[in-house]
Amino acid sequence: MTSSYSPERRTAVILSGTGAHGAYHAGALRALQEAGVKVDLLAGHGVGAAGAAVAAIDGQARLWEADGLWAHPEIPKLYGWTRLARWAAALALAAFVVLVAPAAVLVAASVPIYAVGFLTETLGAGGMVITTYADWLRQTVGGSLFSTTVPRLVTIVVAVFGVVMAGGAWLERRRTQPSRRGEGALWWRIVGAPLEGAGARHLFVESLWGLIRGAAPAALPALDQVARRYTDVLRENLGQPGFREVLLMATDLDARRDVVGALLAEPYRSAFFAAHAERDRLPDVLDLAGAERDRAMDLLAGALTPPVVCEPFRITFSPESHWRGETHRLCDRPGSVNRLLEAAAAAGATQVVVVAAIGPADGPHQLGAAGVDVRSRLGAFVAAAETAGLRDALEMARLRFDQVYVVRPAHNPIGPFDVGGAYDRSSDRRQDLRELLVRGYEDAYRQFIEPVVGASGDHLATTTEGHDDGHGVFNDAHSRGRI
């Protein structure tokens, strides 16, 4: 292995992360561009796939501009509750109010009335207030309000709840193309996943369409048409400033494997697919510069779909493909950075920069309160999977590349689904995505550009044993890169 960073080597940038962590990727990409770092290949999973797709067609500035993607007004709404879940919550609240509100009003009114009655009786003014209120309460409770009106209203709300849930679920399934029959309890078939991934998919695909559609305004077409236009633009401009080869990855739940879409220049394209053919893994890769070019946005949509809490994105393969026209479900797989590093090595990269917004594992006595909502629980799992996946990936990466560099924060309170920002208990203040973007920018300079790129002419060599120390320094068996 060689001893230091070299712009002469084929360099890949790997963007690993989910949801809000894309803002950190944007800051790091800005620093790399400003410093003039040569990047030949961009790869990503999760929201990193979206960042890679945008940056590959010379659109990376749209990620960090003041009015760019990560400042878009729709960002705080990403991965919110589904429309069906919001309707269910509203109707459940309505049923609760109808059932409980009358009794609550009576109880709340009783306290001041009995207090006033007690006071007047103590002062010798008589107990007329309490007697009058007791008669009214007896007539109210014994009348039609609690025996007829309230039960009828609750029954109506519950009936509407059932109709809305069933009808909404049916419409949602009709809207999702293509559809597949679900199995399991009727309740889960109606409710489905609680969080919505369509907003993130639409936002990033629409942004890509804005970059490639040309000067004439045009409505957002179907995903296959966007994909065809995207791959045509990128393929025709490879080699031009700002345009890079790209690897996009999602996980196929039905095939139980990761799927990597590759748009590569020759001779790397032929070598990449030949390497997968030798290992009998051609079903794992799609040639976005060839017959599978219409699948680029499908892979991107799958990558932007978190597992379990969002309905998987469905993709129908062509009848001529390995899967013979089957419809498969795609989603992201947290911690899958090792697969991207493997793909980057097969695509000819010899040095790689991994950008991840998850900090190293904390030491003892740093436990905090855990969130109990769905997004916080999933975010905690995703962060743990990303941290463990990155650690394992770096152990293998030193066997594949001459140099591996990592850009990551020392501390990041913003979880994958904290798209509206998060409160940082360590600093007793709230942090937003703009600050996360700036942190990615600063970390890229502090951990990679200044100590590695700036010092690449020094040719310092060491013989330390390879490891990741958990704080942004990765050493291989023959070299040491401070990152």
XYZ file of C-alpha atoms in Angstrom:
483
model
C 0.000 0.000 0.000
C 1.043 3.577 -0.587
C 1.616 5.953 2.279
C -0.673 8.968 1.773
C -3.541 10.547 -0.070
C -2.975 11.085 -3.777
C -5.261 12.905 -6.238
C -3.928 10.561 -8.902
C -5.802 7.623 -7.438
C -9.399 6.826 -8.301
C -11.343 8.318 -5.398
C -14.816 7.412 -4.149
C -16.977 9.307 -1.654
C -19.441 7.141 0.284
C -22.463 8.863 1.863
C -23.958 6.729 4.622
C -27.006 7.774 6.588
C -30.749 8.197 6.933
C -33.180 11.104 6.919
C -31.910 14.275 8.597
C -28.293 13.106 8.349
C -28.316 14.095 4.690
C -27.701 17.675 5.863
C -24.325 16.561 7.231
C -23.506 14.973 3.861
C -24.350 18.272 2.158
C -21.896 20.199 4.332
C -19.113 17.692 3.704
C -19.721 17.769 -0.057
C -19.529 21.548 -0.010
C -16.141 21.420 1.704
C -14.823 18.849 -0.773
C -15.926 20.980 -3.705
C -14.498 24.200 -2.295
C -11.165 22.503 -1.587
C -11.026 21.126 -5.140
C -10.844 17.491 -4.015
C -11.023 15.231 -7.055
C -13.942 12.825 -6.752
C -14.393 10.143 -9.409
C -17.240 8.142 -7.885
C -20.133 8.945 -5.570
C -22.043 6.222 -3.717
C -24.768 6.222 -1.115
C -27.514 4.371 0.685
C -30.477 5.872 2.510
C -30.534 9.641 2.169
C -26.910 9.324 1.058
C -28.177 7.857 -2.216
C -30.140 11.057 -2.822
C -27.101 13.202 -2.045
C -24.939 11.100 -4.353
C -27.503 11.275 -7.175
C -27.774 15.063 -6.924
C -24.022 15.658 -6.617
C -23.221 13.304 -9.519
C -24.880 15.628 -12.042
C -23.158 18.810 -10.867
C -26.083 19.734 -8.660
C -24.420 19.485 -5.270
C -24.811 23.224 -4.638
C -28.566 22.638 -4.474
C -27.934 20.614 -1.334
C -26.431 23.433 0.710
C -27.673 26.699 -0.800
C -29.718 29.021 1.416
C -32.818 28.138 -0.614
C -31.654 24.620 -1.452
C -32.894 21.176 -0.566
C -32.009 21.153 3.113
C -33.651 24.549 3.607
C -36.832 23.469 1.809
C -40.027 24.164 3.809
C -41.108 20.523 3.340
C -38.038 19.109 5.106
C -39.536 19.340 8.646
C -42.538 17.325 7.401
C -40.559 14.372 6.072
C -41.313 10.970 7.572
C -44.401 12.212 9.373
C -47.478 10.196 10.227
C -49.399 8.813 7.296
C -52.662 10.463 6.335
C -54.522 7.385 7.539
C -52.787 7.533 10.929
C -53.645 11.233 11.298
C -57.298 10.554 10.459
C -57.387 7.692 12.946
C -55.905 9.866 15.675
C -58.379 12.677 14.971
C -61.382 10.355 15.055
C -60.152 8.587 18.181
C -59.761 11.985 19.847
C -63.277 12.939 18.733
C -64.721 9.745 20.231
C -62.839 10.384 23.462
C -64.075 13.976 23.670
C -67.686 12.973 23.014
C -67.522 10.276 25.672
C -65.526 12.062 28.355
C -66.204 15.779 27.852
C -69.720 15.860 29.382
C -68.570 14.036 32.496
C -65.448 16.193 32.702
C -67.532 19.386 32.497
C -69.802 18.161 35.272
C -66.858 17.255 37.504
C -65.076 20.542 36.802
C -68.233 22.542 37.535
C -68.891 20.657 40.764
C -65.735 21.891 42.486
C -66.439 25.667 42.428
C -70.192 25.201 42.962
C -69.735 23.057 46.047
C -67.074 25.477 47.309
C -69.463 28.424 46.933
C -72.291 26.391 48.513
C -70.144 25.414 51.458
C -69.107 29.055 51.973
C -72.680 30.372 51.870
C -73.903 27.658 54.212
C -71.067 28.434 56.660
C -71.986 32.129 56.626
C -75.575 31.235 57.365
C -76.883 32.182 53.934
C -78.438 28.758 53.386
C -77.590 25.813 51.194
C -79.750 26.781 48.231
C -76.775 26.707 45.816
C -75.866 23.088 46.565
C -79.493 21.959 46.601
C -80.236 23.594 43.243
C -77.072 22.167 41.620
C -77.766 18.686 43.030
C -81.292 18.719 41.528
C -79.939 19.841 38.143
C -77.184 17.210 38.230
C -79.714 14.481 39.074
C -81.898 15.456 36.137
C -78.933 15.688 33.748
C -77.373 12.352 34.606
C -80.706 10.632 34.762
C -81.938 12.223 31.542
C -81.247 11.506 27.907
C -77.761 13.032 27.707
C -75.876 10.085 29.193
C -78.426 7.407 28.416
C -79.085 8.246 24.759
C -77.225 11.219 23.244
C -73.637 10.379 24.245
C -73.841 6.657 23.287
C -75.313 7.594 19.905
C -72.596 10.142 19.220
C -69.883 7.663 20.183
C -71.435 5.011 17.941
C -71.502 7.465 15.020
C -67.849 8.440 15.544
C -66.759 4.793 15.799
C -68.676 3.949 12.609
C -67.070 6.863 10.772
C -63.691 5.740 12.140
C -64.171 2.262 10.669
C -65.348 3.560 7.294
C -62.497 6.084 7.044
C -59.860 3.521 8.019
C -61.113 0.881 5.595
C -61.742 3.352 2.767
C -58.470 5.182 3.334
C -56.517 1.938 3.365
C -58.198 0.822 0.143
C -57.451 4.148 -1.572
C -53.856 4.056 -0.327
C -53.358 0.578 -1.733
C -54.902 1.681 -5.039
C -52.587 4.691 -5.166
C -49.490 2.583 -4.547
C -48.326 1.134 -7.856
C -47.856 -1.681 -8.356
C -49.806 -3.368 -5.571
C -49.464 -6.775 -3.957
C -51.846 -8.713 -1.767
C -51.027 -8.410 1.919
C -51.354 -11.139 4.521
C -51.913 -11.083 8.261
C -54.570 -9.823 10.638
C -57.224 -7.567 9.122
C -56.307 -4.762 11.507
C -52.697 -4.612 10.301
C -53.753 -4.851 6.681
C -55.928 -1.782 7.220
C -53.510 0.248 9.321
C -50.242 -0.601 7.575
C -47.018 1.247 8.419
C -47.450 4.405 10.531
C -44.927 6.742 8.866
C -44.956 8.221 5.372
C -41.974 7.892 3.034
C -43.590 9.351 -0.090
C -42.787 12.938 0.905
C -39.032 12.343 0.949
C -39.172 10.425 -2.318
C -41.155 13.169 -4.044
C -38.945 15.991 -2.732
C -35.656 14.522 -3.931
C -36.961 13.211 -7.254
C -38.566 16.581 -7.967
C -35.280 18.327 -7.166
C -33.425 16.042 -9.553
C -36.027 16.714 -12.221
C -35.482 20.438 -11.758
C -31.788 19.940 -12.518
C -32.181 17.787 -15.630
C -35.395 18.933 -17.318
C -33.753 21.866 -19.090
C -34.876 25.480 -19.352
C -38.480 24.751 -20.334
C -40.809 24.163 -17.351
C -42.287 20.685 -17.319
C -44.408 18.785 -14.826
C -42.822 15.929 -12.926
C -43.280 12.793 -15.082
C -43.329 9.139 -14.035
C -40.268 7.760 -12.251
C -39.067 5.741 -15.232
C -39.057 8.858 -17.421
C -37.143 10.847 -14.808
C -34.685 7.968 -14.515
C -34.182 7.772 -18.266
C -33.529 11.495 -18.521
C -31.220 11.437 -15.501
C -29.079 8.554 -16.758
C -28.912 10.033 -20.261
C -27.681 13.389 -18.923
C -25.125 11.779 -16.642
C -23.859 9.291 -19.205
C -23.450 11.960 -21.890
C -21.528 14.282 -19.553
C -19.235 11.866 -17.724
C -15.747 13.298 -17.808
C -17.003 16.884 -17.758
C -16.363 19.029 -14.640
C -18.925 18.370 -11.921
C -20.193 15.052 -13.336
C -19.224 11.810 -11.597
C -19.966 8.126 -11.773
C -22.513 6.947 -9.247
C -23.576 3.917 -7.198
C -27.060 3.846 -5.645
C -28.114 1.112 -3.231
C -31.372 -0.164 -1.730
C -32.347 -3.468 -0.138
C -34.716 -5.913 -1.837
C -36.874 -7.463 0.897
C -38.210 -10.192 -1.376
C -34.843 -11.226 -2.811
C -33.233 -10.722 0.616
C -30.234 -8.956 -0.816
C -28.880 -5.497 -1.483
C -29.307 -4.106 -4.990
C -26.692 -1.697 -6.321
C -27.368 0.428 -9.378
C -24.166 1.463 -11.130
C -23.592 4.109 -13.761
C -19.899 3.806 -14.566
C -17.560 4.794 -17.364
C -15.441 2.293 -19.228
C -13.311 0.350 -18.475
C -14.704 0.323 -14.913
C -18.190 -0.564 -16.047
C -17.115 -3.791 -17.733
C -14.825 -4.742 -14.854
C -17.564 -4.060 -12.290
C -20.145 -6.336 -13.913
C -17.557 -8.963 -14.788
C -16.538 -9.158 -11.123
C -20.145 -9.705 -10.090
C -20.644 -12.272 -12.843
C -17.640 -14.280 -11.599
C -19.239 -14.438 -8.145
C -22.681 -15.264 -9.549
C -24.061 -11.991 -8.177
C -25.427 -10.306 -11.286
C -28.961 -10.163 -9.784
C -27.457 -7.887 -7.108
C -26.474 -5.154 -9.568
C -28.284 -3.055 -12.169
C -26.537 -1.409 -15.107
C -27.896 2.142 -15.073
C -25.852 2.944 -18.167
C -27.531 0.144 -20.091
C -30.724 -1.874 -20.089
C -31.707 -0.985 -16.505
C -31.436 2.781 -16.872
C -35.155 3.192 -16.108
C -34.595 1.782 -12.607
C -32.415 4.617 -11.236
C -35.250 6.515 -9.549
C -36.766 3.266 -8.268
C -33.529 2.531 -6.437
C -33.444 6.088 -5.121
C -37.049 5.815 -3.928
C -36.266 2.521 -2.195
C -33.192 4.006 -0.531
C -35.293 6.887 0.847
C -37.748 4.443 2.455
C -36.820 3.490 6.040
C -37.608 -0.127 6.961
C -40.566 -1.361 9.023
C -42.222 1.989 9.860
C -42.759 2.969 6.206
C -44.449 0.941 3.510
C -41.725 -0.492 1.233
C -41.405 0.996 -2.222
C -42.523 -1.474 -4.893
C -40.620 -2.000 -8.099
C -41.675 -4.189 -11.033
C -38.787 -5.704 -12.944
C -38.970 -6.204 -16.673
C -39.970 -9.653 -18.000
C -36.498 -9.986 -19.568
C -34.683 -9.422 -16.268
C -33.490 -12.055 -13.808
C -36.693 -11.635 -11.778
C -39.000 -12.157 -14.802
C -41.436 -9.312 -14.235
C -41.865 -9.835 -10.490
C -42.806 -6.981 -8.160
C -40.391 -6.604 -5.259
C -40.346 -4.394 -2.168
C -37.401 -2.038 -1.654
C -36.246 -0.110 1.402
C -33.071 1.148 3.051
C -30.856 -1.046 5.225
C -29.147 0.886 8.032
C -25.521 -0.043 8.472
C -25.041 -1.237 4.898
C -21.959 0.896 4.254
C -19.829 -2.264 3.921
C -21.752 -3.279 0.784
C -21.139 0.151 -0.727
C -17.434 -0.074 0.033
C -17.350 -3.487 -1.636
C -19.102 -2.050 -4.696
C -16.758 0.956 -4.816
C -13.754 -1.381 -4.779
C -15.280 -3.406 -7.624
C -15.762 -0.123 -9.507
C -12.020 0.518 -9.381
C -11.729 2.966 -6.465
C -8.410 2.749 -4.631
C -9.014 5.395 -1.974
C -12.295 6.282 -0.343
C -13.795 8.966 1.878
C -16.720 7.791 4.028
C -19.076 10.515 5.277
C -21.382 9.499 8.134
C -23.303 11.755 10.519
C -23.186 9.336 13.443
C -20.654 10.007 16.167
C -18.465 7.357 17.787
C -19.889 5.260 20.606
C -20.028 7.218 23.858
C -18.149 6.146 26.931
C -19.706 5.328 30.318
C -21.809 7.768 32.345
C -23.279 9.449 29.274
C -26.682 7.803 29.137
C -29.659 10.034 28.483
C -33.415 9.749 28.421
C -34.609 7.620 25.509
C -37.451 8.821 23.287
C -40.600 6.737 23.437
C -42.283 7.754 20.166
C -41.964 5.657 17.021
C -39.492 7.946 15.252
C -37.201 8.201 18.290
C -37.187 4.443 18.776
C -36.414 3.799 15.131
C -33.834 6.604 15.115
C -32.008 5.031 18.056
C -31.906 1.677 16.260
C -30.732 3.252 12.998
C -27.964 5.183 14.770
C -26.788 2.012 16.531
C -26.875 0.028 13.269
C -24.971 2.756 11.421
C -22.308 2.957 14.129
C -21.811 -0.799 14.298
C -21.924 -1.114 10.499
C -19.309 1.586 10.019
C -16.989 0.018 12.550
C -17.216 -3.388 10.876
C -16.901 -1.876 7.401
C -13.672 -0.072 8.248
C -12.131 -3.304 9.445
C -12.716 -4.793 5.992
C -12.047 -1.631 3.996
C -8.329 -1.587 4.788
C -8.039 -4.845 2.844
C -9.680 -3.337 -0.254
C -8.263 0.186 -0.542
C -4.934 1.958 -0.364
C -6.466 4.602 1.879
C -9.739 4.962 3.792
C -10.747 8.269 5.370
C -13.768 8.955 7.549
C -15.584 12.238 8.129
C -17.924 12.031 11.108
C -18.973 14.282 14.006
C -17.602 13.846 17.502
C -21.113 14.524 18.794
C -24.441 14.793 16.969
C -27.689 15.121 18.937
C -29.799 15.166 15.766
C -31.158 11.701 15.069
C -32.063 10.291 11.652
C -35.706 11.383 11.978
C -35.201 14.700 13.778
C -35.933 16.587 10.568
C -37.148 19.571 12.565
C -34.004 19.697 14.697
C -33.448 18.358 18.206
C -32.714 19.535 21.715
C -29.153 18.767 22.800
C -29.007 17.972 26.512
C -25.215 18.152 26.483
C -25.205 21.832 25.499
C -28.691 22.701 26.832
C -29.908 24.157 23.571
C -31.727 23.242 20.401
C -29.861 22.421 17.182
C -31.295 22.453 13.669
C -30.334 20.983 10.311
C -28.567 24.152 9.192
C -26.168 23.723 12.084
C -25.701 20.063 11.184
C -24.847 21.101 7.624
C -22.240 23.571 8.915
C -20.804 20.864 11.165
C -20.373 18.559 8.173
C -18.556 21.347 6.353
C -16.223 22.037 9.284
C -15.569 18.361 10.017
C -14.612 17.712 6.398
C -12.016 20.461 6.595
C -10.770 19.555 10.052
C -10.662 15.789 9.619
C -9.781 15.332 5.946
C -8.974 18.384 3.837
C -6.479 20.158 6.101
C -4.624 17.198 7.668
C -4.815 14.808 4.707
C -5.181 16.683 1.424
C -3.152 19.635 2.667
C -0.373 17.397 3.912
C -0.382 14.958 0.999
C 2.941 16.313 -0.233
C 4.721 15.365 2.994
C 4.582 11.611 2.258
C 4.694 10.635 5.914
C 4.719 6.883 6.415
C 4.272 4.836 9.545
C 3.921 1.185 10.366
C 1.143 1.230 12.927
C -1.358 -1.586 13.053
C -4.662 -0.890 11.303
C -7.657 0.115 13.375
C -10.411 2.678 13.781
C -9.971 4.378 17.132
C -13.593 5.511 17.207
C -12.687 9.193 17.064
C -12.114 9.762 13.372
C -8.614 8.279 12.908
C -8.168 5.222 10.729
C -4.797 3.526 10.341
C -3.896 0.760 7.923
C -1.020 -1.654 8.148
C 1.370 0.537 6.174
C 0.046 4.047 6.491
C -1.679 6.443 8.768
C -4.266 8.954 7.675
C -5.596 11.438 10.176
C -9.204 12.004 9.235
